[in-house]
Tab-separated table of C-alpha atoms in Angstrom:
chain	number	residue	atom	x	y	z
A	554	UNK	CA	-280.216	0.096	-14.484
A	555	UNK	CA	-276.613	1.107	-13.803
A	556	UNK	CA	-275.429	4.255	-15.535
A	557	UNK	CA	-271.811	4.452	-16.725
A	558	UNK	CA	-269.705	6.583	-14.373
A	559	UNK	CA	-267.875	9.414	-16.137
A	560	UNK	CA	-264.986	11.048	-14.280
A	561	UNK	CA	-264.600	14.787	-14.936
A	562	UNK	CA	-261.263	16.514	-14.387
A	563	UNK	CA	-261.988	19.495	-12.093
A	564	UNK	CA	-261.638	23.125	-13.043
A	565	UNK	CA	-259.378	25.147	-10.737
A	566	UNK	CA	-259.457	28.657	-9.318
A	567	UNK	CA	-256.103	29.726	-7.899
A	568	UNK	CA	-257.354	32.941	-6.311
A	569	UNK	CA	-260.109	31.154	-4.400
A	570	UNK	CA	-257.940	28.108	-3.719
A	571	UNK	CA	-260.700	25.873	-5.004
A	572	UNK	CA	-261.696	23.448	-7.704
A	573	UNK	CA	-265.151	23.370	-9.237
A	574	UNK	CA	-267.262	22.298	-12.209
A	575	UNK	CA	-269.417	23.929	-14.886
A	576	UNK	CA	-272.945	22.490	-14.760
A	577	UNK	CA	-273.050	21.999	-18.542
A	578	UNK	CA	-270.402	19.262	-18.378
A	579	UNK	CA	-272.382	17.442	-15.722
A	580	UNK	CA	-275.799	17.950	-17.281
A	581	UNK	CA	-274.611	17.042	-20.790
A	582	UNK	CA	-273.357	13.682	-19.531
A	583	UNK	CA	-276.382	13.089	-17.312
A	584	UNK	CA	-278.822	13.808	-20.155
A	585	UNK	CA	-276.851	11.394	-22.356
A	586	UNK	CA	-277.368	8.597	-19.832
A	587	UNK	CA	-274.178	8.811	-17.796
A	588	UNK	CA	-273.440	9.477	-14.133
A	589	UNK	CA	-270.998	12.435	-13.963
A	590	UNK	CA	-268.484	12.438	-11.092
A	591	UNK	CA	-266.111	15.343	-10.449
A	592	UNK	CA	-262.677	13.905	-9.682
A	593	UNK	CA	-260.277	15.051	-6.974
A	594	UNK	CA	-257.301	17.116	-8.108
A	595	UNK	CA	-254.423	14.802	-7.289
A	596	UNK	CA	-251.049	13.592	-8.523
A	597	UNK	CA	-251.092	10.534	-6.251
A	598	UNK	CA	-250.359	7.536	-8.477
A	599	UNK	CA	-252.390	5.163	-6.341
A	600	UNK	CA	-255.483	7.366	-6.428
A	601	UNK	CA	-255.164	7.985	-10.154
A	602	UNK	CA	-254.829	4.253	-10.831
A	603	UNK	CA	-257.943	3.570	-8.762
A	604	UNK	CA	-259.812	6.316	-10.619
A	605	UNK	CA	-258.703	4.868	-13.963
A	606	UNK	CA	-259.943	1.425	-12.931
A	607	UNK	CA	-263.295	2.412	-11.434
A	608	UNK	CA	-264.559	5.069	-13.837
A	609	UNK	CA	-266.113	3.928	-17.121
A	610	UNK	CA	-265.060	7.025	-19.070
A	611	UNK	CA	-263.380	10.396	-18.672
A	612	UNK	CA	-264.077	13.984	-19.670
A	613	UNK	CA	-261.020	16.218	-20.022
A	614	UNK	CA	-262.507	19.647	-19.427
A	615	UNK	CA	-261.584	23.204	-20.432
A	616	UNK	CA	-259.611	25.617	-18.300
A	617	UNK	CA	-256.137	27.116	-18.073
A	618	UNK	CA	-253.530	27.011	-20.804
A	619	UNK	CA	-251.470	23.845	-21.134
A	620	UNK	CA	-247.899	24.532	-20.004
A	621	UNK	CA	-245.555	24.996	-22.994
A	622	UNK	CA	-242.976	22.961	-21.066
A	623	UNK	CA	-245.030	19.867	-21.913
A	624	UNK	CA	-244.315	20.373	-25.612
A	625	UNK	CA	-240.745	21.629	-25.294
A	626	UNK	CA	-241.281	25.356	-25.796
A	627	UNK	CA	-240.463	28.471	-23.821
A	628	UNK	CA	-243.450	30.290	-22.395
A	629	UNK	CA	-244.595	33.179	-24.605
A	630	UNK	CA	-245.500	36.526	-23.044
A	631	UNK	CA	-248.998	35.939	-24.483
A	632	UNK	CA	-249.453	32.545	-22.853
A	633	UNK	CA	-252.146	32.656	-20.171
A	634	UNK	CA	-252.318	31.172	-16.695
A	635	UNK	CA	-251.251	27.537	-16.464
A	636	UNK	CA	-252.091	24.961	-13.805
A	637	UNK	CA	-249.192	22.708	-12.854
A	638	UNK	CA	-251.572	20.610	-10.770
A	639	UNK	CA	-253.914	19.944	-13.671
A	640	UNK	CA	-251.093	19.303	-16.116
A	641	UNK	CA	-249.584	16.713	-13.797
A	642	UNK	CA	-252.819	14.936	-12.935
A	643	UNK	CA	-254.038	14.828	-16.523
A	644	UNK	CA	-250.669	13.651	-17.818
A	645	UNK	CA	-250.779	10.637	-15.516
A	646	UNK	CA	-254.489	9.996	-15.959
A	647	UNK	CA	-254.408	10.154	-19.755
A	648	UNK	CA	-251.540	7.652	-19.889
A	649	UNK	CA	-253.730	5.154	-18.032
A	650	UNK	CA	-256.816	5.981	-20.104
A	651	UNK	CA	-254.780	5.275	-23.224
A	652	UNK	CA	-253.224	2.101	-21.807
A	653	UNK	CA	-256.534	0.665	-20.583
A	654	UNK	CA	-258.443	1.800	-23.688
A	655	UNK	CA	-261.013	3.688	-21.604
A	656	UNK	CA	-263.349	6.059	-23.490
A	657	UNK	CA	-262.575	9.762	-23.169
A	658	UNK	CA	-263.836	13.077	-24.498
A	659	UNK	CA	-261.733	16.247	-24.528
A	660	UNK	CA	-263.263	19.722	-24.747
A	661	UNK	CA	-261.312	22.932	-25.501
A	662	UNK	CA	-258.248	22.554	-23.256
A	663	UNK	CA	-258.965	18.841	-23.559
A	664	UNK	CA	-258.152	18.691	-27.283
A	665	UNK	CA	-255.019	20.752	-26.705
A	666	UNK	CA	-253.896	18.563	-23.819
A	667	UNK	CA	-254.449	15.289	-25.693
A	668	UNK	CA	-252.524	16.615	-28.691
A	669	UNK	CA	-249.613	17.693	-26.479
A	670	UNK	CA	-249.499	14.466	-24.467
A	671	UNK	CA	-249.305	12.490	-27.712
A	672	UNK	CA	-246.422	14.599	-29.030
A	673	UNK	CA	-248.019	17.578	-30.771
A	674	UNK	CA	-247.611	21.313	-30.213
A	675	UNK	CA	-249.892	24.324	-29.709
A	676	UNK	CA	-250.257	27.890	-30.796
A	677	UNK	CA	-249.681	29.663	-27.494
A	678	UNK	CA	-251.725	32.658	-28.623
A	679	UNK	CA	-253.822	32.722	-31.792
A	680	UNK	CA	-254.168	36.529	-32.119
A	681	UNK	CA	-250.369	36.890	-32.391
A	682	UNK	CA	-249.396	33.544	-33.972
A	683	UNK	CA	-252.316	32.747	-36.312
A	684	UNK	CA	-253.835	36.016	-37.453
A	685	UNK	CA	-257.323	35.501	-38.846
A	686	UNK	CA	-260.701	37.130	-39.405
A	687	UNK	CA	-262.401	34.175	-37.702
A	688	UNK	CA	-263.520	34.920	-34.155
A	689	UNK	CA	-262.279	32.095	-31.931
A	690	UNK	CA	-262.959	33.856	-28.607
A	691	UNK	CA	-266.560	34.979	-28.580
A	692	UNK	CA	-268.427	37.122	-26.079
A	693	UNK	CA	-271.377	35.762	-24.057
A	694	UNK	CA	-273.770	34.124	-24.518
A	695	UNK	CA	-271.624	31.084	-25.211
A	696	UNK	CA	-274.378	28.859	-26.599
A	697	UNK	CA	-274.589	30.851	-29.851
A	698	UNK	CA	-272.496	29.644	-32.842
A	699	UNK	CA	-269.878	32.118	-34.021
A	700	UNK	CA	-268.062	30.340	-36.889
A	701	UNK	CA	-268.213	27.244	-39.066
A	702	UNK	CA	-266.103	24.097	-39.191
A	703	UNK	CA	-265.800	21.540	-41.967
A	704	UNK	CA	-266.292	17.934	-40.870
A	705	UNK	CA	-264.069	15.541	-42.810
A	706	UNK	CA	-266.188	13.105	-44.755
A	707	UNK	CA	-264.380	9.886	-43.813
A	708	UNK	CA	-264.280	10.698	-40.104
A	709	UNK	CA	-266.377	9.052	-37.371
A	710	UNK	CA	-267.694	12.519	-36.516
A	711	UNK	CA	-269.189	12.801	-40.001
A	712	UNK	CA	-270.742	9.351	-39.648
A	713	UNK	CA	-272.320	10.434	-36.370
A	714	UNK	CA	-273.637	13.849	-37.425
A	715	UNK	CA	-274.059	13.281	-41.177
A	716	UNK	CA	-273.054	16.889	-41.844
A	717	UNK	CA	-270.069	18.324	-43.645
A	718	UNK	CA	-270.407	21.803	-42.098
A	719	UNK	CA	-271.176	22.682	-38.480
A	720	UNK	CA	-271.763	26.033	-36.844
A	721	UNK	CA	-269.932	26.009	-33.511
A	722	UNK	CA	-269.387	28.215	-30.494
A	723	UNK	CA	-265.817	29.120	-29.621
A	724	UNK	CA	-263.881	30.435	-26.638
A	725	UNK	CA	-260.132	29.844	-26.803
A	726	UNK	CA	-256.899	31.669	-27.582
A	727	UNK	CA	-254.727	28.557	-27.956
A	728	UNK	CA	-255.139	25.720	-30.453
A	729	UNK	CA	-253.513	22.668	-31.999
A	730	UNK	CA	-250.518	23.655	-34.117
A	731	UNK	CA	-248.618	20.476	-35.074
A	732	UNK	CA	-250.965	17.489	-34.937
A	733	UNK	CA	-249.548	14.558	-32.979
A	734	UNK	CA	-248.844	11.240	-34.615
A	735	UNK	CA	-251.642	8.878	-33.687
A	736	UNK	CA	-254.296	11.598	-33.920
A	737	UNK	CA	-256.665	11.873	-36.855
A	738	UNK	CA	-258.226	15.211	-37.736
A	739	UNK	CA	-262.034	15.105	-37.884
A	740	UNK	CA	-262.941	18.787	-38.347
A	741	UNK	CA	-261.166	21.985	-39.386
A	742	UNK	CA	-262.075	25.675	-39.088
A	743	UNK	CA	-262.402	28.081	-42.002
A	744	UNK	CA	-258.930	29.444	-41.235
A	745	UNK	CA	-257.283	26.023	-41.078
A	746	UNK	CA	-257.232	25.183	-37.368
A	747	UNK	CA	-257.825	21.656	-36.147
A	748	UNK	CA	-261.248	21.630	-34.462
A	749	UNK	CA	-261.852	17.943	-33.733
A	750	UNK	CA	-259.647	14.844	-33.491
A	751	UNK	CA	-259.757	11.202	-32.529
A	752	UNK	CA	-257.052	8.848	-31.318
A	753	UNK	CA	-256.522	6.154	-33.930
A	754	UNK	CA	-256.909	2.540	-32.861
A	755	UNK	CA	-258.745	3.256	-29.599
A	756	UNK	CA	-262.336	2.444	-28.667
A	757	UNK	CA	-263.286	6.107	-28.216
A	758	UNK	CA	-260.956	9.017	-27.551
A	759	UNK	CA	-262.401	12.081	-29.234
A	760	UNK	CA	-261.785	15.770	-28.620
A	761	UNK	CA	-263.325	19.002	-29.887
A	762	UNK	CA	-262.164	22.601	-29.686
A	763	UNK	CA	-265.662	24.057	-29.354
A	764	UNK	CA	-268.000	23.894	-26.340
A	765	UNK	CA	-270.872	21.400	-26.428
A	766	UNK	CA	-271.287	21.890	-22.666
A	767	UNK	CA	-272.675	25.363	-23.404
A	768	UNK	CA	-274.718	24.491	-26.492
A	769	UNK	CA	-276.203	21.029	-25.826
A	770	UNK	CA	-279.520	22.411	-24.525
A	771	UNK	CA	-280.230	24.004	-27.916
A	772	UNK	CA	-278.064	22.003	-30.295
A	773	UNK	CA	-278.780	18.405	-31.311
A	774	UNK	CA	-275.247	17.894	-32.672
A	775	UNK	CA	-273.771	18.708	-29.261
A	776	UNK	CA	-276.164	16.244	-27.632
A	777	UNK	CA	-275.129	13.561	-30.133
A	778	UNK	CA	-271.468	13.995	-29.197
A	779	UNK	CA	-272.242	13.500	-25.505
A	780	UNK	CA	-274.495	10.556	-26.382
A	781	UNK	CA	-271.815	8.875	-28.513
A	782	UNK	CA	-269.263	9.321	-25.729
A	783	UNK	CA	-271.477	7.820	-23.042
A	784	UNK	CA	-272.598	4.954	-25.301
A	785	UNK	CA	-268.955	4.083	-26.030
A	786	UNK	CA	-268.476	3.052	-22.400
A	787	UNK	CA	-270.950	0.169	-22.688
């Protein structure tokens, strides 16, 4: 039986001049019934169009900070390393995913990127721009929950998990600030940050700020999110 092919945007390492993948992204999709495929890092329109046609779904992974230039801001001194190559590839790829109504899941950077590409903005650095007692950047191990989020009752995420509160892991210093038009909030942290969204009117474009790729081995809710994503490609 054919498994749906899920294209994963690669992680990049500038110092080693390489791109790579965390096994949790791959294994989470594989365990949910998909066939994970790490994509090439490219801005070639022809290749990206072929990728958009041939893959059944897409995972927008974590990684470097999204460039503030994409949402019309100057770079803060607290903004981390950005990847022009990833920004450019994902900008072009997401436009085709949206146009073709292909399923997609964003994780960490993925939720930030989708928000920006649809017209929203980000906190460039939470510790200086959104002071809070909530720990959004935990220490290892990363599969242990470190704070709670409230799942909005009318959201598809609530219908999937049937829970109004989730304990989640967290490793980020940027986050959604102004939510883009066309995005619907599905979960919010105790200090008011957007933690999960979906794109309205699309088959399945969801994104979460936490890290199911680290927690899916122990956490049924993380497995359900991967399962729902893979099933949406059928």
